[in-house]
N, CA and C atoms as an extended XYZ file, in Angstrom:
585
Properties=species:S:1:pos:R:3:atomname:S:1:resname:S:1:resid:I:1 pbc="F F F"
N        22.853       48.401       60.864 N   UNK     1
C        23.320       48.161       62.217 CA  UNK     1
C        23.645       46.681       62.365 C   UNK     1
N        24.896       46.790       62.998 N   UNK     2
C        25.174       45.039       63.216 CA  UNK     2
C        24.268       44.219       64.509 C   UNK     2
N        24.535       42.669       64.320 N   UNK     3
C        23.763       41.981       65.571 CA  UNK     3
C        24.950       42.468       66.782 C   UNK     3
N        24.100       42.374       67.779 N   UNK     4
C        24.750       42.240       69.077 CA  UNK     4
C        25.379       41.157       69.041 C   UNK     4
N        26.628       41.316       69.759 N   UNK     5
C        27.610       40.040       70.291 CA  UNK     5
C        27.000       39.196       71.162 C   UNK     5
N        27.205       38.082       71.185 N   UNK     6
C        26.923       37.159       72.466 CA  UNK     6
C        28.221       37.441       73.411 C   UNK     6
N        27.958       37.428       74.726 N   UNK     7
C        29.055       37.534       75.948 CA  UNK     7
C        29.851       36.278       75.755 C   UNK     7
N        31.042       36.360       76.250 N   UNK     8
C        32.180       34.944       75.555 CA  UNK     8
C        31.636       33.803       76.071 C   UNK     8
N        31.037       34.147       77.360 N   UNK     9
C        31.014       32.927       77.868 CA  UNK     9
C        29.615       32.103       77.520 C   UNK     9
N        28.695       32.548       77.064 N   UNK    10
C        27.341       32.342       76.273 CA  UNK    10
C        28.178       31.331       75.169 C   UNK    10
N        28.991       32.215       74.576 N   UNK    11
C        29.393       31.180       72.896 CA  UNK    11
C        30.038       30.279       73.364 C   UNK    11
N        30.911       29.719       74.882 N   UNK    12
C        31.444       28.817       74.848 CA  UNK    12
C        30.514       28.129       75.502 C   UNK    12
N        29.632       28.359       75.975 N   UNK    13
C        28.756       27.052       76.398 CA  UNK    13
C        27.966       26.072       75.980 C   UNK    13
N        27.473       25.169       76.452 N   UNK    14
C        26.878       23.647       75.721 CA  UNK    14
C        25.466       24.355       75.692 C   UNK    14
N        25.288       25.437       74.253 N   UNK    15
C        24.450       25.849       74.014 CA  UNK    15
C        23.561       24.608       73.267 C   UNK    15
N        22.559       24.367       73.460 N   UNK    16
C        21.461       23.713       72.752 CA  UNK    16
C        20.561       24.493       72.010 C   UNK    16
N        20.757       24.238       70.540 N   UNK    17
C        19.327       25.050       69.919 CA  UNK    17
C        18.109       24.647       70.178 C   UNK    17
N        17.260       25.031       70.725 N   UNK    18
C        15.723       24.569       71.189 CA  UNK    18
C        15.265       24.303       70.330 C   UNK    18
N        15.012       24.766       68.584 N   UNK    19
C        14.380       24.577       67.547 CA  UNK    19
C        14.898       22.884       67.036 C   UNK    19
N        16.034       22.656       66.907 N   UNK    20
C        16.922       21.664       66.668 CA  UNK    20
C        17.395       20.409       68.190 C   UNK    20
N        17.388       20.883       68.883 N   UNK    21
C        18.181       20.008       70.084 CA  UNK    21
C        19.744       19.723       69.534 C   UNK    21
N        20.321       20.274       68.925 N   UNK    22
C        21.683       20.184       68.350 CA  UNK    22
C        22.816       21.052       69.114 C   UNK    22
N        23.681       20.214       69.665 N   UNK    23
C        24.736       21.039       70.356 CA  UNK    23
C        25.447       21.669       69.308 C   UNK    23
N        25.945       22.930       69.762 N   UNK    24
C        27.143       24.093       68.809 CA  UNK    24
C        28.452       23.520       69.085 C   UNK    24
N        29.222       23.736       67.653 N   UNK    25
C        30.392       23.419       67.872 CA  UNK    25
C        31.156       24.499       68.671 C   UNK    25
N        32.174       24.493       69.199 N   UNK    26
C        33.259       25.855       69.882 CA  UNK    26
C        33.457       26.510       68.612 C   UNK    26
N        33.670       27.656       69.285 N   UNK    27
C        34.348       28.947       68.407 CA  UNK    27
C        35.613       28.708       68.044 C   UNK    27
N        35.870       28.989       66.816 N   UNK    28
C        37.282       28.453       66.624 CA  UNK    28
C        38.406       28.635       67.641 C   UNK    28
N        38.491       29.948       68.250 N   UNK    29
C        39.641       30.169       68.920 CA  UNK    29
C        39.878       29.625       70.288 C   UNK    29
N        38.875       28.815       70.604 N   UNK    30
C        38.227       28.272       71.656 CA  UNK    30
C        39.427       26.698       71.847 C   UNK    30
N        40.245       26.519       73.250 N   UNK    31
C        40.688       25.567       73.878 CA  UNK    31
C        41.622       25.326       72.624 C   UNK    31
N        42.447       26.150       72.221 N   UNK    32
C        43.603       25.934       71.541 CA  UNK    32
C        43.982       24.953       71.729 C   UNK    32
N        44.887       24.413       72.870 N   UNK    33
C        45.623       23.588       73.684 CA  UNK    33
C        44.733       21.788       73.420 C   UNK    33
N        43.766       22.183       72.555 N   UNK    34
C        43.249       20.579       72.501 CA  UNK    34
C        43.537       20.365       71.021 C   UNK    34
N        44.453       20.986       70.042 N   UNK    35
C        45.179       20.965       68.962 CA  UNK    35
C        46.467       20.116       68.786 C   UNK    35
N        47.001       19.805       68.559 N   UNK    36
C        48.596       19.002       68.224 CA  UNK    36
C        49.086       20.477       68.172 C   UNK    36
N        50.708       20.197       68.845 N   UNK    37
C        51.467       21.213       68.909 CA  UNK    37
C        52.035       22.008       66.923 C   UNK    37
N        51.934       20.760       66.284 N   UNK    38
C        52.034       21.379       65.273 CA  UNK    38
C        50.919       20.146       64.032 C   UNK    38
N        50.071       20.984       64.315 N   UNK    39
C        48.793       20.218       63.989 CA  UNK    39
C        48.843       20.318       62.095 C   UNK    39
N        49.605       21.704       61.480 N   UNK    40
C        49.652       21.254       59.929 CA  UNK    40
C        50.399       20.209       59.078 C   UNK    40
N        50.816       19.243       60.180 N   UNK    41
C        51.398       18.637       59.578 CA  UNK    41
C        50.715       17.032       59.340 C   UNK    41
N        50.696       16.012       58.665 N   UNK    42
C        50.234       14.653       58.424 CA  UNK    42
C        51.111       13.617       58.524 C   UNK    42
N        50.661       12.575       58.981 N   UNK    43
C        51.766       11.322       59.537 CA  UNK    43
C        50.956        9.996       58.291 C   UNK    43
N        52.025        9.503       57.508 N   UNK    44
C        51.840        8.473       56.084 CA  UNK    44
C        51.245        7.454       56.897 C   UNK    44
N        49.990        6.693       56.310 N   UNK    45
C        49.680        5.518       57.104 CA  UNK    45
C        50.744        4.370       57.027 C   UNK    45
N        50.572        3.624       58.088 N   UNK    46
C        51.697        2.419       57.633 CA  UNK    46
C        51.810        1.804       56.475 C   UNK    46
N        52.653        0.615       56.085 N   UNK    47
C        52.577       -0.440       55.272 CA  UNK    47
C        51.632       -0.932       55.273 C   UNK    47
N        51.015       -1.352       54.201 N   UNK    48
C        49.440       -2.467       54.451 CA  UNK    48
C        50.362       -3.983       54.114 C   UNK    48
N        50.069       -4.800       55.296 N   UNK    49
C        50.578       -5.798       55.962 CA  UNK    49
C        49.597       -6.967       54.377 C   UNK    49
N        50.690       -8.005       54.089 N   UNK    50
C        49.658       -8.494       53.193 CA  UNK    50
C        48.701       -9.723       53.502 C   UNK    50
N        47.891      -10.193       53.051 N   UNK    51
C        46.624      -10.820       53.782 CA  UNK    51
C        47.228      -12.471       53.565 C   UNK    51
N        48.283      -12.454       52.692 N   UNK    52
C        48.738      -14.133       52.250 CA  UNK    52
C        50.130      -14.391       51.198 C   UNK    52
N        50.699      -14.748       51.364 N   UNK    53
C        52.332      -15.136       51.247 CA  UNK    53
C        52.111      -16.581       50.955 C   UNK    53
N        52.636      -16.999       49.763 N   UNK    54
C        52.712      -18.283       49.530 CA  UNK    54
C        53.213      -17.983       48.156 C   UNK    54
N        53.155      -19.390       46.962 N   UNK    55
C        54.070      -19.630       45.499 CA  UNK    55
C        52.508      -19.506       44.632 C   UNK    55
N        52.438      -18.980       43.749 N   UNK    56
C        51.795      -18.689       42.675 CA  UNK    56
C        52.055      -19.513       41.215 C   UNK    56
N        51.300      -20.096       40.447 N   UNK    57
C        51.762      -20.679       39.319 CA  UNK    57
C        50.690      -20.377       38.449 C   UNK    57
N        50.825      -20.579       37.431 N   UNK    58
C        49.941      -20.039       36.195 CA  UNK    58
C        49.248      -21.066       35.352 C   UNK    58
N        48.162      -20.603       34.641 N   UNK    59
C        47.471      -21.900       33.673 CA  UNK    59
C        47.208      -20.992       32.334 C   UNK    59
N        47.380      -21.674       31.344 N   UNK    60
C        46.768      -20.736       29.996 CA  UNK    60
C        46.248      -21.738       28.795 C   UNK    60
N        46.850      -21.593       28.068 N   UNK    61
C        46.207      -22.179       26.805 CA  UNK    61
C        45.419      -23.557       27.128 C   UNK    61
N        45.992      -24.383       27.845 N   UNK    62
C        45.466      -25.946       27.638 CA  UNK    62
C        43.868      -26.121       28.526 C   UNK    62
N        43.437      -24.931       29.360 N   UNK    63
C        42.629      -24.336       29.997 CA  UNK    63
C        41.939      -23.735       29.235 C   UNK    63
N        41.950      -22.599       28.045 N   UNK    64
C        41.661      -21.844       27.545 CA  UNK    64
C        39.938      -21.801       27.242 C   UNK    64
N        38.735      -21.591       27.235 N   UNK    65
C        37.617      -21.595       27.208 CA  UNK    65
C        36.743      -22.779       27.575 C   UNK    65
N        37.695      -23.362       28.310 N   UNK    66
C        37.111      -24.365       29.694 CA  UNK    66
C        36.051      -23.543       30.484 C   UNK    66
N        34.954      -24.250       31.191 N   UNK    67
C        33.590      -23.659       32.173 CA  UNK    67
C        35.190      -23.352       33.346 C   UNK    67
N        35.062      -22.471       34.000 N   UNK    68
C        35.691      -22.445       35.311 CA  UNK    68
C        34.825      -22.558       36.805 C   UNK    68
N        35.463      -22.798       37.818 N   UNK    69
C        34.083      -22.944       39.136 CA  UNK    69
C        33.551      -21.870       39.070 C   UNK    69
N        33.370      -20.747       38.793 N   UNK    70
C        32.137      -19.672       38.525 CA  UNK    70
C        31.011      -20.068       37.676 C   UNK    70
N        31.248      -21.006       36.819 N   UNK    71
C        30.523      -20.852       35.539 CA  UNK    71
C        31.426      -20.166       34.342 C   UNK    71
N        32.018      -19.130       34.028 N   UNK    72
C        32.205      -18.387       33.095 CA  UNK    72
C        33.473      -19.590       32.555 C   UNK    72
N        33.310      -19.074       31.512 N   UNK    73
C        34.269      -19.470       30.491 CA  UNK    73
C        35.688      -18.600       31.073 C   UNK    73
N        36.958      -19.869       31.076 N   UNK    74
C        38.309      -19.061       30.903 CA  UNK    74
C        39.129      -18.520       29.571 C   UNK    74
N        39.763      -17.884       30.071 N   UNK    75
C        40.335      -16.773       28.769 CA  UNK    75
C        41.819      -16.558       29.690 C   UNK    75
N        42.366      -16.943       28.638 N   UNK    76
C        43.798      -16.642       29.686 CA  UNK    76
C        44.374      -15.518       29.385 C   UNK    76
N        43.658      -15.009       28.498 N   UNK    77
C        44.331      -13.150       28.170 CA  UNK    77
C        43.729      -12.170       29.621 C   UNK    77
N        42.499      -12.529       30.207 N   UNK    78
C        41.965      -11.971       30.940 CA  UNK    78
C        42.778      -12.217       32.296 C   UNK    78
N        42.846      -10.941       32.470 N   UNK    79
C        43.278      -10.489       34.390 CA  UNK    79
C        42.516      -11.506       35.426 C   UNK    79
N        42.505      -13.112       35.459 N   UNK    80
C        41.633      -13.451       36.308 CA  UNK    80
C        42.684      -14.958       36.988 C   UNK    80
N        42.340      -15.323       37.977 N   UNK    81
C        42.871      -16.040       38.939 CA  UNK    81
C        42.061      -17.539       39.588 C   UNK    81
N        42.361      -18.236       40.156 N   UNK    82
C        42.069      -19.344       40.944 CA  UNK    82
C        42.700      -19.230       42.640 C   UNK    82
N        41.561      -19.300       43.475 N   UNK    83
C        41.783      -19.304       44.645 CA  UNK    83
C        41.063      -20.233       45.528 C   UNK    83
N        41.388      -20.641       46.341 N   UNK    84
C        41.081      -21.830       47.089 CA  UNK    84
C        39.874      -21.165       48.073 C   UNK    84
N        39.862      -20.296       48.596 N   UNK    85
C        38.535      -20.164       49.185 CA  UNK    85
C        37.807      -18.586       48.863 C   UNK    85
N        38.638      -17.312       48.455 N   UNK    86
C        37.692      -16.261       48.352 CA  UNK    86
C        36.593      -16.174       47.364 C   UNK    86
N        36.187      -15.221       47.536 N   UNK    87
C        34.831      -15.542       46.725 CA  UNK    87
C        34.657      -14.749       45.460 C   UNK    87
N        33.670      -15.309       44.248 N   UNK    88
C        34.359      -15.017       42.788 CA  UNK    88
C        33.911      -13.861       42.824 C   UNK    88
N        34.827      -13.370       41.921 N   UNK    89
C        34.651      -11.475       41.602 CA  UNK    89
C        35.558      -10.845       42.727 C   UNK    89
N        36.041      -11.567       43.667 N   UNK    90
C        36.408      -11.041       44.602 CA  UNK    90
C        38.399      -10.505       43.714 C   UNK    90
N        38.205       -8.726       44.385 N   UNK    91
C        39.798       -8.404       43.203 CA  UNK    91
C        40.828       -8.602       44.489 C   UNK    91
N        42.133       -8.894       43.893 N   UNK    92
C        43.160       -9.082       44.632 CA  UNK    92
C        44.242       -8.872       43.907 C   UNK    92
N        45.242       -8.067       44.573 N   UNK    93
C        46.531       -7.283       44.498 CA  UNK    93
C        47.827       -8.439       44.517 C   UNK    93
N        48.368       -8.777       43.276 N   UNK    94
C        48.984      -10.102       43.257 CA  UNK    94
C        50.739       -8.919       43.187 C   UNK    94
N        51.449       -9.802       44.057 N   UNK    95
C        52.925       -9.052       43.846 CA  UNK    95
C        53.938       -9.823       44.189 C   UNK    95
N        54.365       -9.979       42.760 N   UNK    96
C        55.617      -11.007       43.098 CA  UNK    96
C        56.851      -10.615       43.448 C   UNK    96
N        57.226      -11.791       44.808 N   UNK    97
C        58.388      -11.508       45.683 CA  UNK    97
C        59.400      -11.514       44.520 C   UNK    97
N        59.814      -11.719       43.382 N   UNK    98
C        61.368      -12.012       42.884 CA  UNK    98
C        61.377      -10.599       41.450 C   UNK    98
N        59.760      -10.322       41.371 N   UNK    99
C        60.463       -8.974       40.237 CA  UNK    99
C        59.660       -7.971       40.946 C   UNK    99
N        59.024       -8.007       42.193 N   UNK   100
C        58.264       -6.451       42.706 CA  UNK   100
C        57.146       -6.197       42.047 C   UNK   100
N        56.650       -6.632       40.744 N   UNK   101
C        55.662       -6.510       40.008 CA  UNK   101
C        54.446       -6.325       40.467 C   UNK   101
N        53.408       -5.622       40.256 N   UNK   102
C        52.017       -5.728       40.459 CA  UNK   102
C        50.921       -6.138       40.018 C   UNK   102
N        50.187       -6.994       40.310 N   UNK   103
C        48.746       -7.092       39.481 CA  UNK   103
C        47.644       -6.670       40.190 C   UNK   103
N        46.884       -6.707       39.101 N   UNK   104
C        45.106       -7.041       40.080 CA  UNK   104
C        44.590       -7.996       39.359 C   UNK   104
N        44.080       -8.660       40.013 N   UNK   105
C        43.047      -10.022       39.552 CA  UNK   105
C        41.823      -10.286       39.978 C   UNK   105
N        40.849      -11.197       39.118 N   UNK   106
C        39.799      -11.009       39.496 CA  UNK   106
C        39.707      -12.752       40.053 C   UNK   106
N        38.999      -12.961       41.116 N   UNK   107
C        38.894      -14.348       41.427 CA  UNK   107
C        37.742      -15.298       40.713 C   UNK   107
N        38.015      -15.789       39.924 N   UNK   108
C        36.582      -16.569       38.813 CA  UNK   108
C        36.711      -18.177       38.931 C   UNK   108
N        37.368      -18.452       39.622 N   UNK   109
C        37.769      -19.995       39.639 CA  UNK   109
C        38.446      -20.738       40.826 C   UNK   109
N        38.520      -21.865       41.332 N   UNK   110
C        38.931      -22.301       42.281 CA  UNK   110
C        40.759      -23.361       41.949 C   UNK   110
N        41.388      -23.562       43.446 N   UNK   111
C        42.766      -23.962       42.887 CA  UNK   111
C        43.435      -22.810       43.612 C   UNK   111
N        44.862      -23.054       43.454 N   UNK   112
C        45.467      -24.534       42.742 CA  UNK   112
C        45.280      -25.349       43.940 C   UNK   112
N        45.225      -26.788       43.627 N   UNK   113
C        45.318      -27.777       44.824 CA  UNK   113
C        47.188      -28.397       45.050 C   UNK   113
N        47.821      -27.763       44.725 N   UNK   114
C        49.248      -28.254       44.759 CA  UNK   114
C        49.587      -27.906       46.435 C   UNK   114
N        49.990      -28.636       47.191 N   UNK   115
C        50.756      -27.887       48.248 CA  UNK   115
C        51.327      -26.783       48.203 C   UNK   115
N        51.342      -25.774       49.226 N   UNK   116
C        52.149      -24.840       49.133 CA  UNK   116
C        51.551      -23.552       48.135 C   UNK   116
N        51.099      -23.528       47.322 N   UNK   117
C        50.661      -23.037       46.593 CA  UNK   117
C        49.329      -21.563       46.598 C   UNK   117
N        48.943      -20.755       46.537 N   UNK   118
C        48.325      -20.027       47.207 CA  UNK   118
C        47.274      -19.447       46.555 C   UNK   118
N        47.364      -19.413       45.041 N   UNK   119
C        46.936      -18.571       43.525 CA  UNK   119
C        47.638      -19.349       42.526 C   UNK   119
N        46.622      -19.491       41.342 N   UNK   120
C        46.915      -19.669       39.889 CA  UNK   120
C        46.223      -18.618       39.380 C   UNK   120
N        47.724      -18.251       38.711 N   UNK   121
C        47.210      -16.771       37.697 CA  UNK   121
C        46.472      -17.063       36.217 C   UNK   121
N        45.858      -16.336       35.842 N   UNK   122
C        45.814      -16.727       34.174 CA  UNK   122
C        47.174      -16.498       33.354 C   UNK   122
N        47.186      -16.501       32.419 N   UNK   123
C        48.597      -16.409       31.321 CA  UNK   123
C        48.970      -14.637       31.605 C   UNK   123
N        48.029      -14.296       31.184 N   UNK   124
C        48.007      -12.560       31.076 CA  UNK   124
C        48.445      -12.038       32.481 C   UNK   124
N        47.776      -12.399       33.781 N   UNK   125
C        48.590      -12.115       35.152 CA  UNK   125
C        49.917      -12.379       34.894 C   UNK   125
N        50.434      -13.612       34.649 N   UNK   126
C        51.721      -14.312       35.109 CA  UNK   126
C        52.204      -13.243       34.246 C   UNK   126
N        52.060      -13.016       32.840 N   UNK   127
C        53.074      -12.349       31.957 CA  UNK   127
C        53.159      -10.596       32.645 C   UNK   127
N        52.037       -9.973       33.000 N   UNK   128
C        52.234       -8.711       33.381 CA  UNK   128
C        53.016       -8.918       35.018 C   UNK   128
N        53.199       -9.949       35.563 N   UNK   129
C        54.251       -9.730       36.827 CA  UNK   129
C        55.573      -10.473       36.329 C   UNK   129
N        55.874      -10.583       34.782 N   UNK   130
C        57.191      -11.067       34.720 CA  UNK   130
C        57.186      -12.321       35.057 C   UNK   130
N        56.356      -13.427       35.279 N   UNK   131
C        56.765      -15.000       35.875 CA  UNK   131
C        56.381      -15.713       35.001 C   UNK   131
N        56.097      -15.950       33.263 N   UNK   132
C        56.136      -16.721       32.273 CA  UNK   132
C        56.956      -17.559       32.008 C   UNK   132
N        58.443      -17.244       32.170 N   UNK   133
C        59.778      -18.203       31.861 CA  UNK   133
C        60.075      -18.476       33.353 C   UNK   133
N        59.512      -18.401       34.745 N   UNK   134
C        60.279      -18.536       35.568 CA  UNK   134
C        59.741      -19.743       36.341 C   UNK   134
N        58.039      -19.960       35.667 N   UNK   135
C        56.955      -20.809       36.958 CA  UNK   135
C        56.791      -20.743       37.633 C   UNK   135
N        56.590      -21.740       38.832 N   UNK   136
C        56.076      -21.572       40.359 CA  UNK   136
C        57.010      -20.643       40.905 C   UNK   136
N        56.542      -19.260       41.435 N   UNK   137
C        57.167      -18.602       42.208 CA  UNK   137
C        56.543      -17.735       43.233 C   UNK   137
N        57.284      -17.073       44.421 N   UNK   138
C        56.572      -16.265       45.734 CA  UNK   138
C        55.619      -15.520       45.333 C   UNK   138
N        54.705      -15.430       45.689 N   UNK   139
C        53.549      -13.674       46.138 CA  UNK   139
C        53.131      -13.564       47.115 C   UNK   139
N        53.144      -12.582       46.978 N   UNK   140
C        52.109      -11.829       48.212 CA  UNK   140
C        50.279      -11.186       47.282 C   UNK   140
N        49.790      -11.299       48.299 N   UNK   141
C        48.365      -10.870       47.654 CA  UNK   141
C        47.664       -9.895       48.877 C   UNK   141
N        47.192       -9.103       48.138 N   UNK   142
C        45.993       -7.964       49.183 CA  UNK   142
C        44.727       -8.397       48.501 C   UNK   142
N        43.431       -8.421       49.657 N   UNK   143
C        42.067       -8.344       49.101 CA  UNK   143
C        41.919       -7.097       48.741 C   UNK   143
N        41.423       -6.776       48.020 N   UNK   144
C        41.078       -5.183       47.817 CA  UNK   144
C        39.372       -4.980       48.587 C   UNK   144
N        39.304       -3.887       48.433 N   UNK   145
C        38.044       -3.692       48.998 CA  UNK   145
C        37.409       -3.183       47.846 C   UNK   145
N        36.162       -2.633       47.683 N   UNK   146
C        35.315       -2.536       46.156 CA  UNK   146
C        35.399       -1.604       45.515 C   UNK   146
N        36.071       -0.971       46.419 N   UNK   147
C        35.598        0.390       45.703 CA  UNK   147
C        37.867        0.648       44.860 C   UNK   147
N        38.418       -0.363       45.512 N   UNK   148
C        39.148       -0.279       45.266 CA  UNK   148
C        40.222       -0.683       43.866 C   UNK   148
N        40.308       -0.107       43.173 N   UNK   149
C        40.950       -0.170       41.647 CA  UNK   149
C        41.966       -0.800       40.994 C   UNK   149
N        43.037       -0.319       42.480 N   UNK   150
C        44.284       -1.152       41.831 CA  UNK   150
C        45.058       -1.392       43.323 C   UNK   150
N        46.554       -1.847       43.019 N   UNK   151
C        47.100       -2.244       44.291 CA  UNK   151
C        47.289       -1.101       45.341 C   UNK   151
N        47.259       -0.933       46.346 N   UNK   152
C        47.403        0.021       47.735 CA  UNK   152
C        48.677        0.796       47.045 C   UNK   152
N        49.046        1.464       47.487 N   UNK   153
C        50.521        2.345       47.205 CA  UNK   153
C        51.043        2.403       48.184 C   UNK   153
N        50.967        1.428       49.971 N   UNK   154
C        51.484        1.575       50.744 CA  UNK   154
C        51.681       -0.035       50.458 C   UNK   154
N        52.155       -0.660       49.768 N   UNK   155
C        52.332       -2.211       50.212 CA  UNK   155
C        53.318       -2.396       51.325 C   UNK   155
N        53.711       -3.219       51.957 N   UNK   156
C        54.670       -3.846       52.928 CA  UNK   156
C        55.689       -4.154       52.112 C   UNK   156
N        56.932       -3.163       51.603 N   UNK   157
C        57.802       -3.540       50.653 CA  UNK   157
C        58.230       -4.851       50.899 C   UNK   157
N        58.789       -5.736       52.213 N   UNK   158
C        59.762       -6.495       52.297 CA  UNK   158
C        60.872       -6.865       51.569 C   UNK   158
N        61.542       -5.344       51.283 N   UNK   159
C        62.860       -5.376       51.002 CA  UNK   159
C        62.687       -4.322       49.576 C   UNK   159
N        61.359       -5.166       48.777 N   UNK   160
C        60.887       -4.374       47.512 CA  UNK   160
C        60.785       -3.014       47.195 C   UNK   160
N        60.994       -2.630       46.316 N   UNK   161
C        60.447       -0.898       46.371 CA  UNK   161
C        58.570       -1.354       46.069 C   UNK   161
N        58.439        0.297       46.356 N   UNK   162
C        56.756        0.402       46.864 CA  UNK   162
C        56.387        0.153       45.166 C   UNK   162
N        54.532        0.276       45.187 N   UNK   163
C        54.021       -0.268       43.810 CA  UNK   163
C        54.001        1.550       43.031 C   UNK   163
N        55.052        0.956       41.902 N   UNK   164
C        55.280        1.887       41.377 CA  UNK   164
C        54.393        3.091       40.898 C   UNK   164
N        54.805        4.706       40.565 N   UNK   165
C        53.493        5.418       40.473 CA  UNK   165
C        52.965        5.583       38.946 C   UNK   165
N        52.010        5.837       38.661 N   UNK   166
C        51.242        6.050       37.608 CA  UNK   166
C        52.144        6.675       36.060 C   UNK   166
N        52.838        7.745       36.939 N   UNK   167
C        53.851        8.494       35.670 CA  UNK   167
C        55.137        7.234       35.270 C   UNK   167
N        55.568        6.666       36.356 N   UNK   168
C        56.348        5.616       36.147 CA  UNK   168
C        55.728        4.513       35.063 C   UNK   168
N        54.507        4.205       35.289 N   UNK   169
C        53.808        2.968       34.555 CA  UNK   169
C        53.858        3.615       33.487 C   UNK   169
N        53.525        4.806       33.347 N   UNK   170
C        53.130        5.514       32.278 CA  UNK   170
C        53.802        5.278       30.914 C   UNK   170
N        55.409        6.348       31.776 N   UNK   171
C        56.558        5.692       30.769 CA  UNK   171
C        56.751        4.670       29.932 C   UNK   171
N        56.813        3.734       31.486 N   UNK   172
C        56.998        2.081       30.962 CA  UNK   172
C        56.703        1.355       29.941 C   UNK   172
N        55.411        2.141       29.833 N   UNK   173
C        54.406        1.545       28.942 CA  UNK   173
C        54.390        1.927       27.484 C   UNK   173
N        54.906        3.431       27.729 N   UNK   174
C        55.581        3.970       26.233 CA  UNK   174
C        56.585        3.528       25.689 C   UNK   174
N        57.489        3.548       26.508 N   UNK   175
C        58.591        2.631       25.710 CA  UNK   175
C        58.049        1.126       25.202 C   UNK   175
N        57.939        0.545       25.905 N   UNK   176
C        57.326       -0.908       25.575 CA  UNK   176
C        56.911       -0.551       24.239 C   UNK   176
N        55.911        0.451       23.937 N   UNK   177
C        54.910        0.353       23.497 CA  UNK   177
C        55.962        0.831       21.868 C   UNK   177
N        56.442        1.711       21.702 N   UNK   178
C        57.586        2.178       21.259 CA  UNK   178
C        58.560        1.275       20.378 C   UNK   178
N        58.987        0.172       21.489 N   UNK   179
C        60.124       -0.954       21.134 CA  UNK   179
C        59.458       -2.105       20.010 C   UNK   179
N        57.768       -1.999       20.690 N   UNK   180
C        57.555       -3.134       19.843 CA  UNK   180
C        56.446       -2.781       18.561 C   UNK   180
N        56.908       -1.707       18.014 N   UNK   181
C        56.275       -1.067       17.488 CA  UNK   181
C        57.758       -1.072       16.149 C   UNK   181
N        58.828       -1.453       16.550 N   UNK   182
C        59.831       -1.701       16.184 CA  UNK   182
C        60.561       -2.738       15.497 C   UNK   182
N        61.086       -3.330       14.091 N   UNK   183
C        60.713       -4.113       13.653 CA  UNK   183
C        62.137       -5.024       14.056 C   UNK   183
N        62.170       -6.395       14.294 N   UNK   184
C        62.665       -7.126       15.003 CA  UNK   184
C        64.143       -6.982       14.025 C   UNK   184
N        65.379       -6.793       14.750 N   UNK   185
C        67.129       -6.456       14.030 CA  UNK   185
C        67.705       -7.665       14.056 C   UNK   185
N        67.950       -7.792       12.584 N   UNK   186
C        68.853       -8.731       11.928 CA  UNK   186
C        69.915       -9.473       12.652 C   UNK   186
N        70.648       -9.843       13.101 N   UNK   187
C        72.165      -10.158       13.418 CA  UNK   187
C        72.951      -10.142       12.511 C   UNK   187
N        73.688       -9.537       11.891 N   UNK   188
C        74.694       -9.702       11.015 CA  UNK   188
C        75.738      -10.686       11.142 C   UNK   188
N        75.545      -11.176        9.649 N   UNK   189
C        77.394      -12.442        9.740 CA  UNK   189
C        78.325      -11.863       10.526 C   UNK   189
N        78.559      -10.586       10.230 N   UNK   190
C        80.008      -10.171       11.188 CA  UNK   190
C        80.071      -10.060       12.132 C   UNK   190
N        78.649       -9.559       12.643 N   UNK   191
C        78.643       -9.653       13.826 CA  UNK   191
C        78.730      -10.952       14.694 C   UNK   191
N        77.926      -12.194       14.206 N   UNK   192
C        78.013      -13.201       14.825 CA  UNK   192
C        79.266      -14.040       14.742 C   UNK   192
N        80.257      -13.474       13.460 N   UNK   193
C        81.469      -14.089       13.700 CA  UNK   193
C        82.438      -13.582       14.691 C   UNK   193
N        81.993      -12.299       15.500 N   UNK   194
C        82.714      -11.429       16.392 CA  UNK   194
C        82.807      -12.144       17.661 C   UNK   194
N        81.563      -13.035       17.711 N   UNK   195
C        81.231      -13.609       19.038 CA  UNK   195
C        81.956      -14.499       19.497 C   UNK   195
């Protein structure tokens, strides 16, 4: 035998369990009308606005296993940065205005003191955003938060396309990986007399 029904208006009320003191949620079918007219659908969060805009420049070898203001030894192969006031360990989403590129960096050191200036990358940053042959040039930077891995996927393009997706890197990375796996081509006399 089944339980008895409760009367409708019993289940819609600000029933309190006496055992618990816990109010009941409504019955599902209960005050439709406090739903969005077409509630299956989801709205993209905005752009994440970036926290600092300024020129970025790089340090490597002549630096190279120098104490840095953390203490730790620098390594310019390592993903790590110089910032004028955040705090070390602290990661940040480096993206340069002139190739769209992305990084993450870790903050282990203080700098640059140049005017204008906002971040010094290590060698290994500058080279994975493309700015090795180019020097002082624009970024933008996000703090990340901790739990957070890599750059947002909603950046604030300004003009840029968004930070590219995973299958994209993926590729990228095969070919690269592919090309230089590839042994460096001759120029031929004829050819260079073609020129």
């Amino acid at each position: 035998m089944s339980a008895p029904l409760l009367p409708d208006a019993y289940a819609r009320s600000n029933y309190r369990d006496k055992g618990l003191g816990v109010k009941a949620n409504k019955p599902a079918d209960a005050d439709k009308a406090d739903l969005p007219e077409d509630s299956n659908k989801y709205e993209l969060s905005p752009p994440r606005e970036s926290d600092q805009a300024g020129l970025a420049s790089w340090y490597g070898e002549q630096f190279h296993g120098r104490k840095t203001a953390s203490g730790e030894r620098f390594d310019s192969m390592d993903m790590t940065a110089a910032h004028k006031t955040l705090p070390f360990g602290t990661r940040v989403c480096v993206r340069s205005s002139v190739t769209g590129k992305s990084v993450v960096v870790r903050i282990n050191d203080r700098g640059p003191f140049a005017p204008g200036r906002v971040i010094d990358l290590s060698k290994a940053a500058a080279q994975e955003l493309g700015m090795l042959g180019l020097g002082i040039k624009p970024v933008e930077l996000w703090q990340l938060d901790a739990d957070e891995d890599e750059c947002p996927a909603t950046l604030n393009a300004s003009g840029k396309k968004r930070h590219p997706s995973v299958a994209q890197g993926a590729a990228a990375s095969k070919t690269r990986a592919a090309s230089a796996n590839q042994p460096a081509r001759k120029v031929s006399q004829t050819a260079k007399r073609k020129r």
